[in-house]
XYZ file of N, CA and C in Angstrom:
273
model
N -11.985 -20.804 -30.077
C -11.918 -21.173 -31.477
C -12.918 -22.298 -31.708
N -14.147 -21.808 -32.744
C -14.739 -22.901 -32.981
C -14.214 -24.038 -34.176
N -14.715 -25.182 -34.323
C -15.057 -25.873 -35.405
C -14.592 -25.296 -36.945
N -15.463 -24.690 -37.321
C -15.200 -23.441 -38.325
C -13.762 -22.991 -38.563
N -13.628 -22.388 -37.318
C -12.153 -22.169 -37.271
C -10.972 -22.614 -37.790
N -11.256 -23.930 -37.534
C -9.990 -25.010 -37.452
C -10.230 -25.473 -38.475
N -10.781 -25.323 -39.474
C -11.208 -25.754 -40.921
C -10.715 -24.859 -41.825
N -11.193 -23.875 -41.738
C -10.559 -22.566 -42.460
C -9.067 -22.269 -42.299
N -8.884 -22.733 -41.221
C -7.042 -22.296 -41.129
C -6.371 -20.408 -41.235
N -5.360 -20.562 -40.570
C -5.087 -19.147 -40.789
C -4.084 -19.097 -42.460
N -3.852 -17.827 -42.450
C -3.433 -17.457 -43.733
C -1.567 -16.973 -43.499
N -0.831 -17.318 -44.084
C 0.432 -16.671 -43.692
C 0.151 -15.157 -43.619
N -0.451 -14.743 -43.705
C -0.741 -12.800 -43.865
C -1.122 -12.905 -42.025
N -2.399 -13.477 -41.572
C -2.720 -14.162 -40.498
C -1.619 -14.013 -39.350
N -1.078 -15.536 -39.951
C 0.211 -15.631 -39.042
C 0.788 -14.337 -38.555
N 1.826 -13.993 -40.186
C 2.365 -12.841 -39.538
C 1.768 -11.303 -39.001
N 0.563 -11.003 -38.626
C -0.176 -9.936 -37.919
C -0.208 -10.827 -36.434
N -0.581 -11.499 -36.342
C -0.402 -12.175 -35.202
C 0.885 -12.024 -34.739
N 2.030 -12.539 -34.975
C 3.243 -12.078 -34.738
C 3.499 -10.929 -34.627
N 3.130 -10.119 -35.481
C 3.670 -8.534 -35.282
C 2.845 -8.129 -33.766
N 1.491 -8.573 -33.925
C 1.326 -7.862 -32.645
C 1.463 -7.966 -31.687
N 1.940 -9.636 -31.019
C 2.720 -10.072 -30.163
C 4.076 -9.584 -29.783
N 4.856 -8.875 -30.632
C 5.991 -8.777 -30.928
C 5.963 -6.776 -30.231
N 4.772 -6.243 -31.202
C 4.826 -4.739 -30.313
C 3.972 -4.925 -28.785
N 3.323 -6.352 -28.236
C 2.755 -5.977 -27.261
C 3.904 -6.251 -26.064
N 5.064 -7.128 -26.442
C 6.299 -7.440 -25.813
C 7.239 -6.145 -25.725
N 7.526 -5.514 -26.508
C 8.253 -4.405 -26.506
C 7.813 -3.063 -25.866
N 6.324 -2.783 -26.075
C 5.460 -2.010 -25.208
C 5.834 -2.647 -23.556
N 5.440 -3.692 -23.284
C 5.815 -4.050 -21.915
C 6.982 -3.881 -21.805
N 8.433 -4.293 -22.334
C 9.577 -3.897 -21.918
C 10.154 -2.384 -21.920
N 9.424 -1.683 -22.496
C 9.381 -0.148 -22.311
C 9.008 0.373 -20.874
N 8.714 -0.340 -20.479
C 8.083 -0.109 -18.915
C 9.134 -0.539 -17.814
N 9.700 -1.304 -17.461
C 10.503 -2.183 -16.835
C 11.945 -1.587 -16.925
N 12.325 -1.594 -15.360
C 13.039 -0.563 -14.980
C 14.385 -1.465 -15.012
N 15.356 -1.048 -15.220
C 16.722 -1.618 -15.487
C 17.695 -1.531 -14.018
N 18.450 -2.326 -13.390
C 19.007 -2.259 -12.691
C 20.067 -0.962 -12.073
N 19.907 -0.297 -13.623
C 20.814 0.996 -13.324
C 19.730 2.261 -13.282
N 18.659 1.728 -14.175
C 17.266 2.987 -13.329
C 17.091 2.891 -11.661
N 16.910 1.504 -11.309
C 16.765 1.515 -9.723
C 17.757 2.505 -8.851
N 19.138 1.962 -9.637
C 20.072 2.560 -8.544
C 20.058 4.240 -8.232
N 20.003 4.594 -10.163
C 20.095 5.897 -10.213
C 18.905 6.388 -9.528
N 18.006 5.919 -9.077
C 16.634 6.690 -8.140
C 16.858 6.145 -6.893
N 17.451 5.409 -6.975
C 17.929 4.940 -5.003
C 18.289 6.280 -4.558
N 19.636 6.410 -5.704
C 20.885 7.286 -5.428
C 19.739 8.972 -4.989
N 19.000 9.052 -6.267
C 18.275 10.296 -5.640
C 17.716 10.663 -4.894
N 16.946 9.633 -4.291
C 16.285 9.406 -3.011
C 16.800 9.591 -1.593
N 18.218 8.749 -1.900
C 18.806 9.074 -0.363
C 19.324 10.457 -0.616
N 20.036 11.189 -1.138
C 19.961 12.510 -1.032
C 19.009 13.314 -0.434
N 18.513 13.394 -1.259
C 16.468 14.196 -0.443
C 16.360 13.124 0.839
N 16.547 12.008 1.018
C 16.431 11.743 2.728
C 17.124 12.177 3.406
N 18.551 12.335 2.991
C 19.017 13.359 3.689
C 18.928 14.625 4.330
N 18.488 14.816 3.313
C 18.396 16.473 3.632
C 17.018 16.879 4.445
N 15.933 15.780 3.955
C 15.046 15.716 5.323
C 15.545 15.514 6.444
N 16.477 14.092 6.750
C 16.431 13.695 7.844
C 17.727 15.260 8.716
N 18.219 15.710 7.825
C 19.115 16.943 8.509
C 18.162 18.261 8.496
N 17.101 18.809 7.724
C 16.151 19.462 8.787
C 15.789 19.022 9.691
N 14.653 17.675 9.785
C 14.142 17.038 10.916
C 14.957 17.205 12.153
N 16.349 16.626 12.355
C 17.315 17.153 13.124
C 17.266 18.724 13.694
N 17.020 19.274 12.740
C 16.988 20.858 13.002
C 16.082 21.428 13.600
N 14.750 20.937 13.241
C 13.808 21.300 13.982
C 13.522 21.028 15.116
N 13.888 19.696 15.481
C 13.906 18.838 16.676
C 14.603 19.831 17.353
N 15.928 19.828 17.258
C 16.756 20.420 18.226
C 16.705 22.252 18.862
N 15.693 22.541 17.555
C 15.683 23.999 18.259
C 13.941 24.032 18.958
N 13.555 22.899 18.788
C 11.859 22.455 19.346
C 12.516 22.528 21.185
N 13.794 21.486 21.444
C 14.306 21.413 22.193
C 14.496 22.439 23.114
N 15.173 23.174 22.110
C 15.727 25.019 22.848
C 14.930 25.718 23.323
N 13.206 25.292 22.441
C 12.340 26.066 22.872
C 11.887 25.950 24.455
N 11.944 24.329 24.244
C 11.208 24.000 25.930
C 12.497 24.548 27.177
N 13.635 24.536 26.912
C 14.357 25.358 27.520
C 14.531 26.398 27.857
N 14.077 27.192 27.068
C 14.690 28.611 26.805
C 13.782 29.286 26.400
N 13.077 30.745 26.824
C 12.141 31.275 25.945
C 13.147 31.886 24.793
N 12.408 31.737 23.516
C 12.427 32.136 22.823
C 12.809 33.594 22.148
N 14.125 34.732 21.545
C 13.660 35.591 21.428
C 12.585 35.815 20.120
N 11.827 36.966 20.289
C 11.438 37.212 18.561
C 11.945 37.065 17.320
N 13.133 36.896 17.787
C 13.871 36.637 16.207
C 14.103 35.174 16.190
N 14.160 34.995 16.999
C 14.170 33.235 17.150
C 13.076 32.245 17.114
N 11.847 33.027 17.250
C 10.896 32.699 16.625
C 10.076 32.895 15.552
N 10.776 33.940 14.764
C 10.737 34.258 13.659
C 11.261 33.610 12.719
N 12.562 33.251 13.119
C 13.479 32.194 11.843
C 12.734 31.073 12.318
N 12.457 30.571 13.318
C 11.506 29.082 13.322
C 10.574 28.922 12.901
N 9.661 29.502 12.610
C 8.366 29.574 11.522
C 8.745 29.936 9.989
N 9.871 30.723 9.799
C 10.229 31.027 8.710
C 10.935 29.628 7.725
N 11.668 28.907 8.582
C 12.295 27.810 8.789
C 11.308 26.618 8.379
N 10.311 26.483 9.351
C 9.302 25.173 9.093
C 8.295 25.771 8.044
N 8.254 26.820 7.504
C 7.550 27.240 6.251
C 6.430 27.979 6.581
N 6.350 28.835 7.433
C 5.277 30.116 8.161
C 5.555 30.896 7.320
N 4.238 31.365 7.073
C 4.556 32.924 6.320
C 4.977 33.964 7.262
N 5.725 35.210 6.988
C 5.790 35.821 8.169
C 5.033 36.580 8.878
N 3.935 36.613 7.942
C 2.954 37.023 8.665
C 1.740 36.545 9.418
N 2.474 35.329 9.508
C 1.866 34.761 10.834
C 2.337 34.871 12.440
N 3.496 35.621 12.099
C 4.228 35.666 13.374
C 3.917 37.447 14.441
């Protein structure tokens, strides 16, 4: 703000545009900002789907396991690619 500025003064019209737009640039930002019950409710969704990863992961592991044990039949290696997302015609 120069000199000029501070001579001329603002205008109540001034003022209040100034205010207003302070006022939608505050509300724009609080439109954004996540509420304690948004967090939870996406916690909550999250651990679900970790679940259910961490209980394939389990699954795969354990029949990865079977494999080094055990050969495999064809059908058992069929649902295991089918399983970890092989097309079947890769098998």
């Amino acid at each position: 703000m120069n000199q000029t500025d501070l001579k001329t003064g603002a205008t109540k019209g001034d003022i209040e545009e100034a205010i207003a737009q302070i006022t939608n640039a505050a509300v724009k930002a609080l439109e954004n900002v996540a509420t304690k019950e948004d967090i939870k409710q996406l916690e909550n969704k999250l651990e679900g789907k970790i679940d259910k990863i961490d209980a394939k992961t389990t699954d795969i592991l354990r029949r990865v396991i079977d494999l080094e044990h055990d050969t495999p039949t064809q059908q058992e290696m069929h649902e295991l690619k089918k399983f970890v997302g092989f097309s079947s015609k890769t098998s």
